[in-house]
Coordinates of C-alpha atoms and ligand atoms in Angstrom, one line a residue:
X1 CA 9.5 34.9 -14.0
X2 CA 12.5 32.8 -13.1
X3 CA 14.7 34.0 -15.8
X4 CA 14.0 37.7 -15.2
X5 CA 15.0 37.1 -11.5
X6 CA 18.2 35.4 -12.6
X7 CA 19.1 38.4 -14.8
X8 CA 18.5 40.7 -11.9
X9 CA 20.6 38.6 -9.6
X10 CA 23.5 38.2 -11.9
X11 CA 23.5 42.0 -12.4
X12 CA 23.9 42.1 -8.6
X13 CA 22.5 45.6 -8.5
X14 CA 20.6 45.5 -5.3
X15 CA 20.8 42.8 -2.6
X16 CA 17.3 43.6 -1.7
X17 CA 16.0 43.1 -5.2
X18 CA 17.7 39.7 -5.4
X19 CA 16.2 38.7 -2.1
X20 CA 12.8 39.8 -3.3
X21 CA 13.4 37.7 -6.4
X22 CA 14.3 34.6 -4.3
X23 CA 11.1 35.0 -2.3
X24 CA 9.1 35.5 -5.4
X25 CA 10.8 32.6 -7.1
X26 CA 9.8 30.3 -4.2
X27 CA 6.2 31.3 -4.3
X28 CA 5.8 30.9 -8.1
X29 CA 7.7 27.6 -8.4
X30 CA 5.3 25.0 -9.6
X31 CA 5.8 21.3 -9.6
X32 CA 7.6 21.0 -12.9
X33 CA 10.9 22.9 -12.8
X34 CA 13.8 23.7 -10.5
X35 CA 14.0 22.8 -6.8
X36 CA 10.8 22.4 -4.8
X37 CA 10.2 25.4 -2.6
X38 CA 9.4 23.1 0.3
X39 CA 11.6 20.4 1.8
X40 CA 10.9 17.3 3.8
X41 CA 11.4 17.6 7.6
X42 CA 14.7 16.2 8.9
X43 CA 13.0 13.4 10.8
X44 CA 10.8 12.5 7.8
X45 CA 10.8 8.7 7.2
X46 CA 11.9 7.8 3.7
X47 CA 11.7 4.1 2.8
X48 CA 11.0 1.6 0.1
X49 CA 8.5 -1.4 0.2
X50 CA 8.4 -5.0 -1.0
X51 CA 6.3 -8.0 -0.1
X52 CA 7.4 -11.6 0.5
X53 CA 5.5 -13.5 -2.2
X54 CA 6.4 -10.9 -4.8
X55 CA 10.2 -11.2 -4.3
X56 CA 11.3 -14.2 -2.2
X57 CA 10.9 -17.2 -4.4
X58 CA 12.2 -20.4 -2.8
X59 CA 8.5 -21.4 -2.5
X60 CA 9.3 -24.9 -1.3
X61 CA 12.7 -24.6 0.3
X62 CA 13.9 -25.3 3.8
X63 CA 10.6 -26.4 5.2
X64 CA 8.4 -23.6 3.9
X65 CA 4.7 -24.5 3.7
X66 CA 2.6 -23.5 0.7
X67 CA 0.8 -20.2 0.6
X68 CA -2.5 -20.0 -1.3
X69 CA -0.7 -18.2 -4.1
X70 CA 1.7 -21.1 -4.5
X71 CA -1.0 -23.7 -4.5
X72 CA -3.5 -21.8 -6.7
X73 CA -1.0 -20.6 -9.3
X74 CA 0.4 -24.1 -9.7
X75 CA -3.1 -25.4 -10.3
X76 CA -4.2 -22.5 -12.5
X77 CA -1.2 -21.2 -14.5
X78 CA -3.6 -19.2 -16.7
X79 CA -4.5 -17.0 -13.8
X80 CA -1.6 -14.6 -14.4
X81 CA -0.9 -12.5 -17.6
X82 CA 2.3 -14.3 -18.4
X83 CA 1.4 -17.7 -16.9
X84 CA 4.2 -17.2 -14.4
X85 CA 4.2 -17.3 -10.6
X86 CA 6.3 -16.4 -7.6
X87 CA 8.2 -19.7 -7.4
X88 CA 11.5 -17.9 -8.0
X89 CA 10.6 -14.2 -8.4
X90 CA 13.6 -12.0 -7.6
X91 CA 15.1 -14.9 -5.6
X92 CA 15.3 -12.7 -2.5
X93 CA 15.3 -15.7 -0.2
X94 CA 18.9 -16.3 -1.5
X95 CA 19.8 -12.8 -2.7
X96 CA 18.7 -10.7 0.3
X97 CA 22.2 -9.3 0.6
X98 CA 21.8 -7.8 -2.9
X99 CA 18.5 -6.3 -1.8
X100 CA 20.1 -4.8 1.3
X101 CA 22.8 -3.3 -0.8
X102 CA 20.4 -1.5 -3.1
X103 CA 18.2 -0.3 -0.3
X104 CA 21.4 1.1 1.2
X105 CA 22.3 2.7 -2.1
X106 CA 19.0 4.5 -2.2
X107 CA 20.0 6.2 1.0
X108 CA 16.7 5.4 2.7
X109 CA 16.8 4.4 6.3
X110 CA 13.6 2.2 6.3
X111 CA 12.8 -0.9 4.4
X112 CA 9.2 -2.2 4.5
X113 CA 9.0 -5.9 3.8
X114 CA 6.7 -8.8 4.8
X115 CA 7.1 -12.1 6.5
X116 CA 5.7 -15.1 4.6
X117 CA 3.3 -16.7 7.1
X118 CA 3.8 -20.2 5.7
X119 CA 7.6 -19.8 5.7
X120 CA 7.5 -19.3 9.4
X121 CA 4.6 -21.5 10.2
X122 CA 4.2 -24.1 7.4
X123 CA 0.8 -25.2 8.4
X124 CA -0.2 -21.7 9.5
X125 CA -0.5 -22.8 13.1
X126 CA 2.0 -22.1 15.9
X127 CA 2.6 -25.7 16.9
X128 CA 5.1 -26.0 14.2
X129 CA 7.7 -23.3 13.7
X130 CA 10.0 -23.7 10.7
X131 CA 13.4 -23.0 12.1
X132 CA 15.1 -22.3 8.8
X133 CA 12.4 -19.7 8.0
X134 CA 12.7 -18.2 11.4
X135 CA 16.4 -18.0 10.9
X136 CA 16.1 -16.4 7.5
X137 CA 14.1 -13.4 8.8
X138 CA 16.4 -13.1 11.8
X139 CA 19.4 -12.8 9.6
X140 CA 17.7 -10.5 7.1
X141 CA 16.6 -8.1 9.9
X142 CA 20.0 -8.2 11.6
X143 CA 21.9 -7.5 8.3
X144 CA 19.6 -4.5 7.7
X145 CA 20.1 -3.1 11.1
X146 CA 23.9 -3.5 10.8
X147 CA 23.8 -1.0 8.0
X148 CA 21.4 1.4 9.8
X149 CA 18.3 0.4 8.0
X150 CA 15.2 0.0 10.1
X151 CA 13.0 -3.0 8.9
X152 CA 9.3 -2.2 8.8
X153 CA 7.7 -5.6 9.0
X154 CA 4.3 -6.5 7.6
X155 CA 2.7 -9.7 9.0
X156 CA 0.2 -10.3 6.3
X157 CA 0.8 -9.2 2.7
X158 CA -1.8 -11.6 1.2
X159 CA 0.1 -15.0 1.3
X160 CA -2.3 -17.0 3.5
X161 CA -1.0 -20.4 4.3
X162 CA -2.8 -23.0 2.2
X163 CA -3.6 -25.1 5.2
X164 CA -5.6 -22.2 6.6
X165 CA -7.1 -21.2 3.3
X166 CA -8.5 -24.7 3.2
X167 CA -10.4 -23.8 6.3
X168 CA -11.9 -20.8 4.6
X169 CA -9.2 -18.2 5.2
X170 CA -10.6 -14.9 6.3
X171 CA -14.2 -16.0 5.9
X172 CA -13.6 -18.2 8.9
X173 CA -14.0 -16.4 12.3
X174 CA -11.3 -18.7 13.7
X175 CA -8.7 -17.0 11.4
X176 CA -8.6 -14.2 13.9
X177 CA -7.0 -16.4 16.5
X178 CA -4.7 -18.1 14.1
X179 CA -3.5 -14.7 13.0
X180 CA -2.9 -13.6 16.5
X181 CA -1.0 -16.9 17.2
X182 CA 1.2 -16.1 14.2
X183 CA 1.7 -12.5 15.4
X184 CA 2.7 -13.7 18.8
X185 CA 5.4 -16.0 17.3
X186 CA 6.7 -13.1 15.2
X187 CA 6.7 -10.6 18.2
X188 CA 8.5 -13.2 20.3
X189 CA 11.1 -14.1 17.7
X190 CA 11.9 -10.6 16.4
X191 CA 10.4 -8.0 18.8
X192 CA 13.7 -7.5 20.4
X193 CA 15.1 -6.0 17.2
X194 CA 11.9 -5.0 15.3
X195 CA 10.1 -1.9 16.5
X196 CA 8.0 -1.0 13.5
X197 CA 5.2 -3.4 12.5
X198 CA 2.2 -3.4 10.3
X199 CA -0.4 -6.1 10.7
X200 CA -2.2 -6.3 7.4
X201 CA -1.6 -4.8 4.0
X202 CA -4.6 -3.4 2.1
X203 CA -7.4 -5.5 3.5
X204 CA -9.7 -3.8 0.9
X205 CA -7.7 -5.1 -2.1
X206 CA -7.3 -8.5 -0.5
X207 CA -11.0 -9.0 0.4
X208 CA -12.6 -7.4 -2.5
X209 CA -10.3 -8.9 -5.2
X210 CA -9.8 -12.3 -3.5
X211 CA -13.1 -13.1 -1.8
X212 CA -15.6 -10.9 -3.7
X213 CA -14.3 -11.6 -7.2
X214 CA -11.8 -13.6 -9.2
X215 CA -9.2 -10.9 -9.6
X216 CA -6.9 -12.3 -6.9
X217 CA -6.3 -15.6 -5.2
X218 CA -8.3 -17.2 -3.5
X219 CA -10.8 -16.2 -6.2
X220 CA -13.7 -17.2 -4.1
X221 CA -16.1 -15.0 -6.0
X222 CA -18.7 -14.9 -3.4
X223 CA -19.5 -11.3 -4.2
X224 CA -21.4 -9.2 -1.7
X225 CA -21.0 -11.8 1.0
X226 CA -17.5 -13.2 1.5
X227 CA -15.8 -9.9 0.9
X228 CA -17.6 -8.5 4.0
X229 CA -16.8 -11.6 6.0
X230 CA -13.1 -11.1 5.0
X231 CA -13.2 -7.4 5.9
X232 CA -14.8 -8.2 9.3
X233 CA -12.5 -10.9 10.4
X234 CA -9.3 -9.3 9.0
X235 CA -10.2 -6.2 11.0
X236 CA -10.7 -8.2 14.1
X237 CA -7.4 -10.1 13.5
X238 CA -5.7 -6.8 13.2
X239 CA -7.2 -5.4 16.4
X240 CA -6.4 -8.5 18.4
X241 CA -2.8 -8.6 17.2
X242 CA -2.5 -4.9 18.0
X243 CA -3.9 -5.4 21.5
X244 CA -1.6 -8.4 22.0
X245 CA 1.4 -6.3 21.1
X246 CA 0.2 -3.4 23.2
X247 CA -0.3 -5.3 26.4
X248 CA 2.3 -8.1 26.2
X249 CA 5.2 -6.8 24.1
X250 CA 5.2 -3.0 23.8
X251 CA 5.9 -2.5 27.5
X252 CA 9.4 -3.8 27.0
X253 CA 9.9 -3.9 23.2
X254 CA 8.8 -0.3 22.8
X255 CA 7.8 -0.5 19.2
X256 CA 4.9 0.9 17.1
X257 CA 2.4 -1.1 15.2
X258 CA -0.4 -0.2 12.7
X259 CA -2.4 -1.2 9.7
X260 CA -2.0 -0.3 6.0
X261 CA -5.1 0.7 4.1
X262 CA -5.4 1.6 0.5
X263 CA -7.5 4.1 -1.4
X264 CA -8.0 5.4 -4.9
X265 CA -8.9 9.1 -4.9
X266 CA -12.1 10.1 -6.7
X267 CA -12.9 13.2 -8.6
X268 CA -16.5 14.0 -9.4
X269 CA -17.0 13.2 -13.1
X270 CA -18.8 16.6 -13.4
X271 CA -17.5 18.9 -10.6
X272 CA -20.7 21.0 -11.0
X273 CA -23.0 18.1 -10.1
X274 CA -23.7 17.6 -6.5
X275 CA -24.6 13.9 -7.2
X276 CA -21.2 13.3 -8.6
X277 CA -19.5 14.9 -5.6
X278 CA -21.7 12.8 -3.4
X279 CA -20.7 9.7 -5.3
X280 CA -17.0 10.3 -4.4
X281 CA -17.9 10.5 -0.7
X282 CA -20.0 7.3 -1.0
X283 CA -17.3 5.5 -2.8
X284 CA -14.7 6.5 -0.2
X285 CA -16.9 5.4 2.7
X286 CA -17.7 2.1 1.2
X287 CA -14.3 1.1 0.1
X288 CA -12.0 2.9 2.5
X289 CA -14.1 4.1 5.5
X290 CA -15.3 0.6 5.9
X291 CA -11.8 -0.2 7.2
X292 CA -10.7 3.2 8.5
X293 CA -13.7 4.2 10.5
X294 CA -13.6 1.3 13.0
X295 CA -10.0 2.1 13.8
X296 CA -9.4 5.8 13.3
X297 CA -12.7 7.6 13.9
X298 CA -13.8 9.0 17.3
X299 CA -16.8 6.7 17.7
X300 CA -15.5 3.5 16.0
X301 CA -17.5 0.7 14.3
X302 CA -18.4 0.7 10.7
X303 CA -19.4 4.1 9.2
X304 CA -23.1 4.6 10.1
X305 CA -23.8 5.2 6.4
X306 CA -22.3 1.9 5.4
X307 CA -24.0 0.0 8.3
X308 CA -27.4 1.4 7.3
X309 CA -27.0 0.8 3.7
X310 CA -25.8 -2.8 4.0
X311 CA -28.6 -3.6 6.5
X312 CA -31.2 -2.1 4.2
X313 CA -30.0 -3.7 1.0
X314 CA -29.6 -7.1 2.7
X315 CA -33.1 -7.0 4.1
X316 CA -34.5 -6.0 0.7
X317 CA -32.6 -8.8 -1.0
X318 CA -34.2 -11.3 1.4
X319 CA -31.2 -12.1 3.6
X320 CA -32.0 -13.2 7.1
X321 CA -29.1 -11.1 8.4
X322 CA -27.1 -8.2 7.1
X323 CA -24.4 -9.2 4.7
X324 CA -22.1 -7.0 6.8
X325 CA -21.5 -8.7 10.1
X326 CA -21.8 -6.8 13.4
X327 CA -19.1 -6.0 15.9
X328 CA -19.8 -6.6 19.6
X329 CA -19.3 -3.6 21.9
X330 CA -16.1 -5.2 23.1
X331 CA -14.9 -5.6 19.5
X332 CA -15.7 -2.0 18.7
X333 CA -13.5 -1.0 21.6
X334 CA -10.7 -3.3 20.6
X335 CA -10.6 -1.8 17.1
X336 CA -10.9 1.8 18.2
X337 CA -7.5 3.4 18.2
X338 CA -5.8 0.1 17.3
X339 CA -3.1 1.7 15.1
X340 CA -0.2 3.9 16.1
X341 CA -0.1 5.4 12.6
X342 CA -2.3 5.6 9.5
X343 CA -0.5 3.4 6.9
X344 CA -1.8 4.6 3.6
X345 CA -1.2 3.1 0.1
X346 CA -2.2 5.3 -2.8
X347 CA -1.6 4.9 -6.6
X348 CA -4.3 6.5 -8.7
X349 CA -7.5 8.5 -9.1
X350 CA -10.8 7.8 -10.9
X351 CA -13.7 9.9 -12.1
X352 CA -16.9 9.1 -10.2
X353 CA -20.6 9.4 -10.8
X354 CA -23.7 7.6 -9.4
X355 CA -25.1 4.6 -11.1
X356 CA -27.5 1.9 -10.0
X357 CA -26.3 -0.8 -12.4
X358 CA -23.4 -1.3 -14.8
X359 CA -22.4 -4.2 -17.0
X360 CA -20.4 -6.7 -15.0
X361 CA -21.8 -5.8 -11.6
X362 CA -23.2 -8.7 -9.8
X363 CA -26.0 -8.6 -7.3
X364 CA -25.1 -8.5 -4.5
X365 CA -21.5 -7.1 -4.7
X366 CA -19.5 -4.3 -3.3
X367 CA -19.8 -2.5 -6.6
X368 CA -23.6 -2.8 -6.6
X369 CA -23.7 -1.8 -2.9
X370 CA -21.6 1.2 -3.6
X371 CA -23.5 2.3 -6.8
X372 CA -20.8 4.5 -8.1
X373 CA -19.4 4.2 -11.5
X374 CA -15.7 4.6 -12.0
X375 CA -14.2 5.9 -15.2
X376 CA -10.7 7.1 -16.1
X377 CA -10.0 10.6 -17.3
X378 CA -9.1 10.3 -21.0
X379 CA -6.4 12.9 -20.7
X380 CA -4.5 11.6 -17.7
X381 CA -1.4 9.6 -18.5
X382 CA -1.5 5.9 -18.3
X383 CA 2.1 4.8 -18.3
X384 CA 1.8 1.0 -17.8
X385 CA -1.2 -0.7 -16.2
X386 CA -4.8 -0.3 -17.2
X387 CA -5.9 0.7 -13.8
X388 CA -3.3 3.3 -13.1
X389 CA -3.7 6.8 -14.5
X390 CA -1.5 9.6 -13.2
X391 CA -3.2 12.5 -11.3
X392 CA -0.8 13.8 -8.6
X393 CA -3.3 16.3 -7.0
X394 CA -5.5 13.3 -6.0
X395 CA -2.8 12.3 -3.6
X396 CA -2.9 15.6 -1.7
X397 CA -6.7 15.5 -1.7
X398 CA -6.7 12.0 -0.2
X399 CA -4.2 13.1 2.5
X400 CA -6.5 15.9 3.3
X401 CA -9.6 13.7 3.3
X402 CA -7.9 11.3 5.8
X403 CA -6.8 14.2 7.9
X404 CA -10.2 15.9 8.0
X405 CA -12.1 12.6 8.6
X406 CA -9.9 11.0 11.2
X407 CA -8.3 14.0 12.8
X408 CA -4.7 14.4 13.6
X409 CA -4.5 11.8 16.4
X410 CA -2.1 9.6 14.6
X411 CA 0.5 10.5 11.9
X412 CA -0.1 9.3 8.3
X413 CA 2.7 7.1 6.9
X414 CA 2.4 6.5 3.2
X415 CA 3.4 2.8 3.0
X416 CA 3.2 2.5 -0.8
X417 CA 3.1 4.8 -3.8
X418 CA 4.4 4.3 -7.3
X419 CA 3.6 3.5 -10.9
X420 CA 4.3 0.8 -13.4
X421 CA 5.6 1.0 -16.9
X422 CA 7.2 -1.5 -19.3
X423 CA 10.5 -1.8 -17.6
X424 CA 12.8 0.8 -19.3
X425 CA 15.9 1.8 -17.4
X426 CA 15.5 5.4 -18.4
X427 CA 12.2 5.6 -16.7
X428 CA 11.5 9.3 -17.1
X429 CA 7.8 8.9 -16.5
X430 CA 8.5 7.2 -13.1
X431 CA 10.9 10.0 -12.2
X432 CA 8.2 12.5 -13.0
X433 CA 5.5 10.5 -11.2
X434 CA 7.5 10.4 -8.0
X435 CA 8.5 14.1 -8.2
X436 CA 5.0 15.2 -8.7
X437 CA 3.3 12.9 -6.1
X438 CA 6.0 13.8 -3.6
X439 CA 5.5 17.4 -4.3
X440 CA 1.8 17.0 -3.5
X441 CA 2.8 15.4 -0.2
X442 CA 4.9 18.4 0.6
X443 CA 2.0 20.7 -0.1
X444 CA -0.2 18.5 2.2
X445 CA 2.4 18.9 4.9
X446 CA 3.3 22.6 4.5
X447 CA 0.3 24.3 3.2
X448 CA -2.5 22.0 4.5
X449 CA -1.1 21.0 7.8
X450 CA -1.5 17.2 7.3
X451 CA 0.6 15.2 9.7
X452 CA 2.4 13.0 7.2
X453 CA 5.5 11.5 8.7
X454 CA 6.8 9.0 6.2
X455 CA 6.8 7.8 2.7
X456 CA 7.6 4.4 1.2
X457 CA 8.0 4.0 -2.6
X458 CA 6.5 0.9 -4.2
X459 CA 8.7 -0.8 -5.0
X460 CA 12.4 -1.6 -4.6
X461 CA 12.7 -3.6 -7.8
X462 CA 10.6 -5.2 -10.5
X463 CA 8.8 -8.1 -9.0
X464 CA 6.0 -10.6 -9.3
X465 CA 2.9 -8.3 -9.6
X466 CA 0.1 -10.7 -8.7
X467 CA -2.3 -11.2 -11.6
X468 CA 0.0 -9.2 -13.9
X469 CA 2.8 -11.7 -13.4
X470 CA 6.0 -10.0 -14.4
X471 CA 4.4 -7.8 -17.1
X472 CA 3.9 -4.8 -14.8
X473 CA 7.1 -3.2 -13.7
X474 CA 7.0 -1.0 -10.6
X475 CA 10.6 -1.1 -9.5
X476 CA 13.1 1.6 -8.8
X477 CA 15.6 -1.1 -9.8
X478 CA 15.3 -3.3 -12.9
X479 CA 15.7 -7.0 -12.4
X480 CA 17.2 -9.2 -15.1
X481 CA 15.0 -12.2 -14.6
X482 CA 17.0 -14.2 -17.2
X483 CA 20.3 -13.8 -15.5
X484 CA 21.3 -16.4 -12.9
X485 CA 22.0 -13.7 -10.3
X486 CA 18.7 -11.8 -11.1
X487 CA 20.9 -8.8 -11.5
X488 CA 19.5 -5.6 -10.1
X489 CA 20.2 -2.4 -12.0
X490 CA 19.2 1.1 -10.9
X491 CA 16.8 3.0 -13.1
X492 CA 16.9 6.7 -13.3
X493 CA 14.1 6.9 -10.8
X494 CA 16.3 5.2 -8.2
X495 CA 19.0 7.9 -8.7
X496 CA 16.3 10.5 -8.6
X497 CA 14.8 9.1 -5.4
X498 CA 18.3 8.9 -3.8
X499 CA 18.7 12.6 -4.6
X500 CA 15.4 13.5 -2.9
X501 CA 16.2 11.4 0.1
X502 CA 19.6 13.0 0.4
X503 CA 18.7 16.6 -0.2
X504 CA 15.2 16.4 1.4
X505 CA 14.0 18.4 -1.6
X506 CA 12.8 17.6 -5.1
X507 CA 14.8 18.8 -8.0
X508 CA 12.4 18.7 -11.0
X509 CA 15.3 19.2 -13.4
X510 CA 17.5 16.3 -12.3
X511 CA 16.4 13.6 -14.7
X512 CA 14.3 15.4 -17.2
X513 CA 13.6 13.5 -20.3
X514 CA 15.5 14.8 -23.4
X515 CA 12.3 14.2 -25.4
X516 CA 9.1 15.6 -24.0
X517 CA 7.1 12.9 -22.3
X518 CA 3.4 12.9 -21.7
X519 CA 3.9 12.9 -18.0
Ligands
GBH1 C1 -0.6 -2.7 -4.0 O1 -1.9 -3.0 -4.5 C2 -0.1 -3.9 -3.3 O2 0.0 -3.7 -1.9 C3 1.2 -4.4 -3.9 O3 1.4 -5.7 -3.4 C4 1.1 -4.3 -5.3 O4 2.1 -5.0 -6.0 C5 1.0 -2.9 -5.7 O5 0.1 -2.2 -5.0 C6 0.8 -2.7 -7.2 O6 -0.4 -3.1 -7.7 O7 -8.7 -3.9 -11.0 O8 -8.4 -6.0 -12.1 O9 -7.0 -4.2 -12.7 C7 -2.5 -1.9 -5.1 C8 -3.9 -2.3 -5.5 C9 -4.4 -4.3 -6.7 C10 -4.7 -2.1 -7.6 C11 -4.7 -4.9 -8.0 C12 -4.9 -2.8 -9.0 C13 -5.5 -4.6 -10.2 C14 -6.7 -5.4 -10.4 N1 -3.9 -2.9 -6.8 N2 -5.5 -4.1 -8.9 S1 -7.8 -4.8 -11.7

């Protein structure tokens, strides 16, 4: 199709014919060659994301307190795949100017990063502010702003101060107030120059992996109980921090603030089976609606389906109360509408079907409560991590699901998306992943009418990837962890992303692999 149009154009026989060809070309262009037929709006937010514990290092410098990741990984070195931790990481505490330089080189105008709670408040509580930590973030934010990059600041990206984890972390209702105290300190210190905040990153991953199992620190492993306590109090902490900002700081600081939620997409294992299609819906409600419904729905509170299910199961299991705590009317109201945008992290898609029990499921547990079996499509590429297969259309479907469920009241901002491989500089698979996922985002905007206003790539540079240590490489930039300077080197995907940000379009041919890849 394309080549025949080119022939006609070069023949320059008829202007109309060539116009027709252009129009035709635009309509047939798929997501694998040439320029994308759609472009990103001029005011579309392009950014890149990181998180404190994954990059800062300097775990015990200048008065910083320990986070639960520091403490736990020092005591349990076997917890991570390579027995390494975030003590040094990419050394961004000292090399933040290098980070700013590469963010700038990408051409993005937004940089999403997080504050380490214990770097600012060593004991977690606001009676003791660490001046050196406070100054570090102030300098970092100011330097970013100097070069026209807007910092997008996350308050909690999983590094709970150890002193507060010792009190039970998010399973303790008092954590809500401690978090609000911390938020107040941050708004006071930085609100004059920061106008884009997120409260909590991926409460689902944090609570499920950290409280309901042993996948993440704090590895409490109180499945089916602590994960819902964590969900409950983290949601309340978010809502209270939002209300604090809204009433006391927004009137003169004029910023926006929201939450970041994460979701896998689900495809029915057998698209012809209604029960498999239902399983997808059940999964999304239990793992994602649990957090989204209280904030973004019209009526608020937990999804009725989830409420009923947890109450019923808990009673059947002999619990005196539902394992899912209950919000008061006031709390329902505080949560409702407590986010100026829908921060969404998305990486991958699973095949789903119903199941009452699978090996490895505990009773009770979120998996057993959900009763949906997750499998991976054998044909979808798996470039690096076990959990991450590539299925770009899942992204568009998720954006539509969010839009249909929660309306168009608030814009969606994709706060993370990306993939991991083994760290090669010529990362053709990552180029292809970003091109294809971003193309799905364009389709969601232009053909489906989803209100997606921003996109942040995960992540700026190879970093400490939690349980995977340094074995999983998600960066647009490679980091030489053996070099004293932790040298950052752009991968092809960085150059490709820079091209997209600059042109506001995707050129699928820019960095095509010379050998055909499976992606
Ligand atoms: C995000 O989590 C995080 O926000 C970010 O900090 C992280 O580095 C990034 O994505 C990449 O993982 O099921 O046992 O294989 C995404 C959620 C959490 C999904 C860890 C995969 C692996 C645990 N990820 N999970 S396992």
